[in-house]
CSV table of C-alpha atoms in Angstrom, one decimal:
chain,number,residue,atom,x,y,z
A,1,MET,CA,3.2,86.3,-29.7
A,2,LEU,CA,5.5,83.3,-30.7
A,3,SER,CA,5.4,82.2,-26.9
A,4,LYS,CA,1.6,81.5,-26.9
A,5,LYS,CA,2.0,79.8,-30.3
A,6,CYS,CA,4.5,77.5,-28.9
A,7,PHE,CA,2.4,77.2,-25.9
A,8,PHE,CA,-1.0,76.2,-27.6
A,9,GLY,CA,1.0,73.9,-29.8
A,10,CYS,CA,2.5,72.0,-26.8
A,11,ALA,CA,-0.5,71.9,-25.5
A,12,LEU,CA,-2.3,70.7,-28.8
A,13,GLY,CA,0.2,68.2,-29.1
A,14,MET,CA,-0.3,66.6,-25.2
A,15,PHE,CA,-4.0,66.7,-26.1
A,16,LEU,CA,-3.5,64.6,-29.1
A,17,ILE,CA,-0.9,62.3,-27.2
A,18,LEU,CA,-3.3,61.7,-24.3
A,19,ILE,CA,-6.2,60.9,-27.0
A,20,PHE,CA,-4.1,58.5,-29.1
A,21,THR,CA,-2.8,56.6,-25.8
A,22,SER,CA,-6.3,56.4,-24.7
A,23,ILE,CA,-7.7,54.7,-27.5
A,24,THR,CA,-4.8,52.2,-28.0
A,25,SER,CA,-5.0,51.1,-24.5
A,26,CYS,CA,-9.2,50.5,-24.9
A,27,HIS,CA,-8.2,48.8,-28.2
A,28,GLU,CA,-5.5,46.2,-26.4
A,29,LYS,CA,-8.1,45.8,-23.9
A,30,GLU,CA,-10.7,44.7,-26.4
A,31,MET,CA,-8.4,42.9,-28.2
A,32,THR,CA,-7.1,40.5,-25.0
A,33,PRO,CA,-8.0,37.4,-25.5
A,34,VAL,CA,-10.0,35.4,-23.0
A,35,ILE,CA,-8.8,32.0,-22.1
A,36,GLU,CA,-11.5,29.8,-20.6
A,37,ILE,CA,-10.2,26.8,-18.7
A,38,GLU,CA,-12.1,23.8,-19.0
A,39,GLU,CA,-12.7,21.7,-15.9
A,40,VAL,CA,-11.6,18.0,-17.1
A,41,GLU,CA,-12.7,15.3,-14.4
A,42,ILE,CA,-10.1,12.9,-14.4
A,43,ALA,CA,-11.7,9.3,-14.1
A,44,ASN,CA,-10.0,6.9,-11.9
A,45,GLU,CA,-8.4,4.1,-13.6
A,46,TYR,CA,-8.9,0.5,-12.2
A,47,VAL,CA,-8.5,-2.7,-13.7
A,48,LEU,CA,-10.1,-5.8,-12.5
A,49,SER,CA,-9.1,-9.4,-12.1
A,50,ASN,CA,-10.1,-11.5,-14.9
A,51,ILE,CA,-10.0,-14.8,-13.1
A,52,ASP,CA,-13.4,-16.6,-13.4
A,53,LEU,CA,-14.4,-18.1,-10.3
A,54,SER,CA,-17.2,-19.8,-10.9
A,55,HIS,CA,-15.3,-23.6,-10.2
A,56,TRP,CA,-13.4,-22.4,-7.3
A,57,LYS,CA,-13.7,-22.6,-3.5
A,58,VAL,CA,-11.5,-20.8,-1.3
A,59,THR,CA,-10.1,-21.9,1.9
A,60,LEU,CA,-9.3,-18.9,4.8
A,61,PRO,CA,-6.9,-18.6,7.3
A,62,ILE,CA,-9.8,-17.8,10.0
A,63,GLY,CA,-12.5,-19.8,11.4
A,64,ARG,CA,-12.0,-23.8,11.4
A,65,PRO,CA,-11.1,-22.8,8.8
A,66,THR,CA,-13.7,-20.6,7.0
A,67,GLU,CA,-14.5,-21.7,3.1
A,68,VAL,CA,-16.4,-19.7,0.3
A,69,VAL,CA,-18.0,-21.7,-2.2
A,70,PRO,CA,-19.7,-20.8,-5.3
A,71,PRO,CA,-21.7,-18.7,-6.0
A,72,GLU,CA,-20.7,-16.8,-3.0
A,73,ILE,CA,-17.1,-16.5,-4.1
A,74,LEU,CA,-18.4,-14.5,-7.0
A,75,ASN,CA,-18.9,-11.8,-4.9
A,76,TYR,CA,-15.7,-11.7,-3.1
A,77,GLY,CA,-15.6,-7.8,-3.8
A,78,THR,CA,-18.3,-7.1,-1.1
A,79,ASN,CA,-17.9,-10.0,1.2
A,80,GLU,CA,-16.7,-8.8,4.3
A,81,THR,CA,-15.3,-12.0,5.4
A,82,LEU,CA,-13.0,-12.3,2.1
A,83,LYS,CA,-12.3,-8.8,1.9
A,84,PRO,CA,-9.0,-8.9,4.3
A,85,PHE,CA,-7.3,-12.0,2.5
A,86,PHE,CA,-8.8,-12.0,-0.9
A,87,TYR,CA,-9.2,-9.4,-3.1
A,88,ASN,CA,-8.7,-7.1,-6.2
A,89,ASP,CA,-5.5,-5.0,-6.7
A,90,SER,CA,-7.2,-2.5,-9.0
A,91,ILE,CA,-4.4,-1.1,-10.2
A,92,LYS,CA,-2.3,-4.1,-11.4
A,93,GLY,CA,-5.4,-6.3,-12.3
A,94,ALA,CA,-4.5,-8.8,-9.9
A,95,LEU,CA,-6.2,-11.3,-7.5
A,96,VAL,CA,-4.3,-11.2,-4.0
A,97,PHE,CA,-4.0,-14.1,-1.5
A,98,TYR,CA,-3.0,-12.6,1.7
A,99,THR,CA,-2.5,-15.2,4.4
A,100,TYR,CA,-0.9,-15.3,8.1
A,101,PRO,CA,-0.7,-18.2,10.5
A,102,ASP,CA,-4.2,-19.1,12.4
A,103,ALA,CA,-6.8,-21.9,10.9
A,104,SER,CA,-5.5,-24.7,9.5
A,105,THR,CA,-7.4,-27.4,7.6
A,106,VAL,CA,-8.0,-30.9,9.6
A,107,ASN,CA,-4.7,-32.6,7.7
A,108,SER,CA,-2.1,-29.6,7.9
A,109,SER,CA,-1.0,-27.5,10.3
A,110,TYR,CA,-0.5,-24.6,8.0
A,111,SER,CA,-2.5,-21.6,7.2
A,112,ARG,CA,-3.8,-20.8,3.6
A,113,THR,CA,-5.6,-18.6,1.4
A,114,GLU,CA,-6.3,-21.2,-1.3
A,115,LEU,CA,-8.6,-22.3,-4.0
A,116,ARG,CA,-9.9,-25.6,-4.4
A,117,GLU,CA,-11.1,-26.9,-8.3
A,118,GLN,CA,-14.5,-27.6,-7.8
A,119,LEU,CA,-15.8,-29.4,-11.1
A,120,VAL,CA,-19.4,-29.3,-9.9
A,121,PRO,CA,-19.6,-25.7,-8.1
A,122,GLY,CA,-20.3,-26.2,-4.6
A,123,SER,CA,-19.4,-29.9,-4.5
A,124,ASN,CA,-15.9,-31.9,-3.4
A,125,SER,CA,-17.2,-35.3,-4.7
A,126,THR,CA,-16.7,-34.6,-8.3
A,127,ASN,CA,-12.7,-34.8,-9.4
A,128,TRP,CA,-10.4,-35.9,-12.1
A,129,LYS,CA,-8.0,-38.7,-12.8
A,130,PHE,CA,-5.1,-38.7,-14.8
A,131,SER,CA,-6.4,-40.8,-17.4
A,132,GLN,CA,-8.8,-37.6,-18.1
A,133,GLY,CA,-6.1,-35.0,-18.4
A,134,GLY,CA,-5.8,-31.7,-17.1
A,135,ASN,CA,-4.0,-28.2,-17.6
A,136,MET,CA,-3.7,-25.5,-15.1
A,137,LYS,CA,-2.0,-22.3,-16.3
A,138,GLY,CA,-1.2,-19.1,-13.9
A,139,THR,CA,0.6,-16.0,-14.1
A,140,LEU,CA,1.5,-14.9,-10.5
A,141,GLU,CA,3.8,-13.2,-8.3
A,142,VAL,CA,5.1,-13.2,-4.9
A,143,ALA,CA,4.2,-10.0,-3.7
A,144,GLU,CA,5.2,-10.0,0.2
A,145,MET,CA,6.8,-12.6,1.8
A,146,SER,CA,8.0,-11.8,5.5
A,147,LYS,CA,11.3,-13.2,7.1
A,148,ASP,CA,12.2,-15.5,9.8
A,149,GLY,CA,14.6,-14.7,13.1
A,150,SER,CA,17.8,-15.4,10.9
A,151,GLY,CA,16.8,-13.1,8.1
A,152,ASN,CA,15.6,-15.8,5.7
A,153,TYR,CA,12.4,-15.5,3.9
A,154,TYR,CA,9.7,-17.9,4.6
A,155,ARG,CA,8.3,-20.2,1.5
A,156,THR,CA,4.7,-20.8,0.6
A,157,ILE,CA,3.0,-23.2,-1.8
A,158,VAL,CA,1.4,-21.3,-4.9
A,159,MET,CA,0.3,-24.4,-6.8
A,160,GLN,CA,-1.2,-28.2,-6.2
A,161,ILE,CA,-2.4,-31.0,-7.5
A,162,HIS,CA,-4.1,-32.9,-4.4
A,163,GLY,CA,-5.4,-36.7,-4.5
A,164,ILE,CA,-8.9,-37.9,-3.0
A,165,LEU,CA,-10.1,-40.8,-2.2
A,166,THR,CA,-13.7,-41.9,-3.7
A,167,ASN,CA,-16.1,-43.0,-1.2
A,168,ALA,CA,-15.8,-46.6,-2.2
A,169,GLN,CA,-12.0,-46.2,-1.8
A,170,LYS,CA,-12.7,-44.7,1.5
A,171,ALA,CA,-14.8,-47.5,3.0
A,172,LEU,CA,-12.2,-50.1,1.4
A,173,ILE,CA,-9.4,-49.1,3.7
A,174,GLY,CA,-11.5,-47.6,6.5
A,175,ALA,CA,-10.3,-43.9,6.2
A,176,ALA,CA,-11.7,-41.3,8.5
A,177,ASP,CA,-12.1,-39.1,5.5
A,178,ASN,CA,-11.4,-38.8,1.7
A,179,ASN,CA,-8.0,-37.0,2.0
A,180,ALA,CA,-5.5,-38.7,0.0
A,181,PRO,CA,-1.6,-37.2,-0.4
A,182,PRO,CA,-1.0,-34.3,-2.8
A,183,MET,CA,0.8,-35.6,-5.9
A,184,LEU,CA,2.1,-32.0,-6.8
A,185,LYS,CA,3.4,-29.2,-4.9
A,186,ILE,CA,5.0,-25.9,-6.5
A,187,TYR,CA,6.7,-23.7,-3.8
A,188,TRP,CA,8.4,-20.2,-3.9
A,189,VAL,CA,11.5,-20.8,-2.1
A,190,ASN,CA,13.9,-17.9,-1.6
A,191,GLY,CA,12.6,-16.6,-5.1
A,192,GLN,CA,12.7,-19.7,-6.7
A,193,VAL,CA,10.2,-22.4,-8.0
A,194,ARG,CA,10.4,-25.7,-6.2
A,195,VAL,CA,8.6,-28.4,-7.5
A,196,LYS,CA,7.7,-31.5,-4.9
A,197,THR,CA,6.0,-34.9,-5.8
A,198,LYS,CA,5.3,-38.1,-4.4
A,199,VAL,CA,6.8,-41.3,-4.9
A,200,LEU,CA,5.3,-44.9,-3.9
A,201,LYS,CA,7.6,-46.7,-1.2
A,202,ASP,CA,6.7,-50.3,-2.2
A,203,LEU,CA,6.5,-50.6,-6.0
A,204,ASN,CA,4.9,-54.1,-5.3
A,205,ALA,CA,2.2,-52.4,-3.2
A,206,THR,CA,-1.6,-53.7,-4.2
A,207,ASP,CA,-4.0,-51.5,-5.3
A,208,THR,CA,-5.6,-51.6,-2.0
A,209,GLU,CA,-2.2,-50.4,-0.3
A,210,MET,CA,-1.6,-47.7,-2.7
A,211,LEU,CA,-5.0,-45.9,-0.9
A,212,HIS,CA,-3.1,-45.5,2.5
A,213,GLU,CA,-1.6,-42.1,2.5
A,214,GLU,CA,2.0,-43.8,4.5
A,215,ALA,CA,2.4,-45.8,1.3
A,216,TRP,CA,3.9,-42.5,-0.3
A,217,GLY,CA,6.7,-40.7,0.3
A,218,ASP,CA,8.3,-37.4,-1.0
A,219,ASP,CA,10.8,-36.9,-3.8
A,220,ALA,CA,14.1,-35.2,-3.6
A,221,GLY,CA,12.7,-32.6,-5.6
A,222,TYR,CA,13.4,-30.2,-8.0
A,223,THR,CA,14.1,-26.2,-8.3
A,224,PHE,CA,14.4,-24.3,-11.7
A,225,PRO,CA,17.9,-22.3,-12.1
A,226,GLN,CA,15.8,-19.5,-12.9
A,227,TYR,CA,15.5,-16.7,-10.3
A,228,VAL,CA,11.7,-15.4,-10.4
A,229,GLY,CA,12.1,-13.2,-7.2
A,230,PHE,CA,9.1,-11.1,-6.6
A,231,ASP,CA,8.8,-10.5,-10.3
A,232,LYS,CA,5.5,-11.9,-12.4
A,233,PHE,CA,6.1,-15.5,-13.6
A,234,THR,CA,4.1,-17.8,-15.2
A,235,LEU,CA,3.3,-21.8,-14.5
A,236,GLU,CA,1.8,-24.5,-16.2
A,237,VAL,CA,0.9,-27.8,-15.1
A,238,LYS,CA,0.0,-30.2,-18.1
A,239,VAL,CA,-1.3,-33.8,-16.8
A,240,THR,CA,-2.0,-36.5,-18.9
A,241,GLU,CA,-2.2,-40.7,-18.2
A,242,GLY,CA,0.8,-41.5,-17.1
A,243,SER,CA,2.5,-37.8,-17.2
A,244,MET,CA,3.1,-34.8,-16.0
A,245,GLU,CA,4.8,-31.8,-16.8
A,246,VAL,CA,5.6,-28.5,-14.7
A,247,ILE,CA,6.6,-25.3,-17.0
A,248,LEU,CA,7.8,-22.3,-15.9
A,249,ASN,CA,7.7,-19.2,-18.0
A,250,GLU,CA,6.7,-21.1,-20.9
A,251,LYS,CA,10.3,-22.4,-21.5
A,252,ALA,CA,12.0,-24.3,-19.0
A,253,SER,CA,10.1,-27.8,-17.7
A,254,VAL,CA,10.6,-30.9,-15.7
A,255,ILE,CA,8.7,-33.9,-16.7
A,256,TYR,CA,7.7,-36.9,-14.4
A,257,ASP,CA,6.3,-40.2,-16.6
A,258,ASN,CA,7.7,-42.5,-14.2
A,259,ILE,CA,6.2,-45.8,-12.3
A,260,HIS,CA,5.1,-43.5,-9.6
A,261,ILE,CA,3.2,-41.4,-11.8
A,262,GLN,CA,1.5,-44.4,-13.5
A,263,LYS,CA,0.8,-45.8,-10.0
A,264,TRP,CA,-0.8,-42.9,-9.0
A,265,GLY,CA,-3.6,-43.1,-11.7
A,266,ILE,CA,-5.7,-45.1,-9.1
A,267,PHE,CA,-6.5,-41.7,-7.4
A,268,GLU,CA,-9.0,-39.1,-8.3
A,269,ASN,CA,-7.6,-35.2,-8.1
A,270,TYR,CA,-8.2,-31.5,-8.1
A,271,PHE,CA,-6.2,-28.7,-8.4
A,272,LYS,CA,-5.3,-25.9,-5.9
A,273,ALA,CA,-3.8,-22.4,-6.4
A,274,GLY,CA,-3.1,-19.4,-4.0
A,275,ASN,CA,-0.9,-19.2,-1.0
A,276,TYR,CA,-0.4,-21.9,1.3
A,277,PHE,CA,1.8,-20.4,3.7
A,278,GLN,CA,4.6,-22.6,5.1
A,279,SER,CA,5.1,-20.8,8.8
A,280,LYS,CA,3.6,-21.2,12.1
A,281,GLU,CA,5.6,-18.1,13.4
A,282,LYS,CA,3.2,-15.1,14.9
A,283,GLU,CA,3.8,-11.8,12.8
A,284,SER,CA,4.7,-13.9,9.6
A,285,TYR,CA,2.5,-13.1,6.6
A,286,ALA,CA,2.7,-13.8,2.7
A,287,LYS,CA,1.0,-12.1,-0.1
A,288,VAL,CA,0.3,-13.6,-3.5
A,289,LYS,CA,-1.3,-12.2,-6.8
A,290,TYR,CA,-2.5,-14.1,-9.5
A,291,TYR,CA,-2.8,-12.1,-12.9
A,292,GLU,CA,-4.5,-15.3,-14.8
A,293,LEU,CA,-5.6,-18.8,-13.7
A,294,VAL,CA,-7.3,-21.1,-16.3
A,295,VAL,CA,-8.0,-24.6,-15.9
A,296,THR,CA,-9.1,-27.0,-18.9
A,297,HIS,CA,-9.8,-30.5,-18.7
């Protein structure tokens, strides 16, 4: 009799345990939270260049060479001719100037992807004198530069002030075109910024004699001691009557206020900025990026 009671007691206990386990299991399933994973679309972040191109034309290292003027230059992002040489770095928010040796302008043997200031969009006829003043400021970097056979970097010109003859001056000296010398060239040379200007060979030259390109020679040049390498740097050119100042990174500067600058007042001028590559070797190339570029008069 006792064995039967034990048997029924054990069976009842096992039955109760099974029921409790089943209820607990169901309860846990009901209480288990359902985590919903929300699909988030990650937008591609990009930054466009904020450089106003409405008063610039660009010269490319192709064609005779090819030039693109306002308003066409404003659509450079979709212009198939410009795309290989003049385009956005949408990660850094820079305007890229890429060039290699190919086509050159009439008065040069080097190629360029370079902007030329146009006070009147689409026209080269309206320019400015030092007496009117001018300021050009840019933040840029030489992003890539190839090397020559000896392992030395090539160089490029990143900013210029270029002279130009008026039509009256051109007729006066019987010139073939309106070209005049560049008063200022700013180079990137082995990671440093080098400045070159023009000097009048004969200080007693007449106003007419000074209009000839051969009347002007190169100065000894000045190299800023600061190494910029392939990093960003800021250049500013300030022009007033009889004076020109070049400022690097808003600290170091070199000022030209000599007789040569004063004599230069006879010419009209325009600013240039970009990548005027100083190599003729095949397979060589250079890439310059501008983050900011502002001109005022």
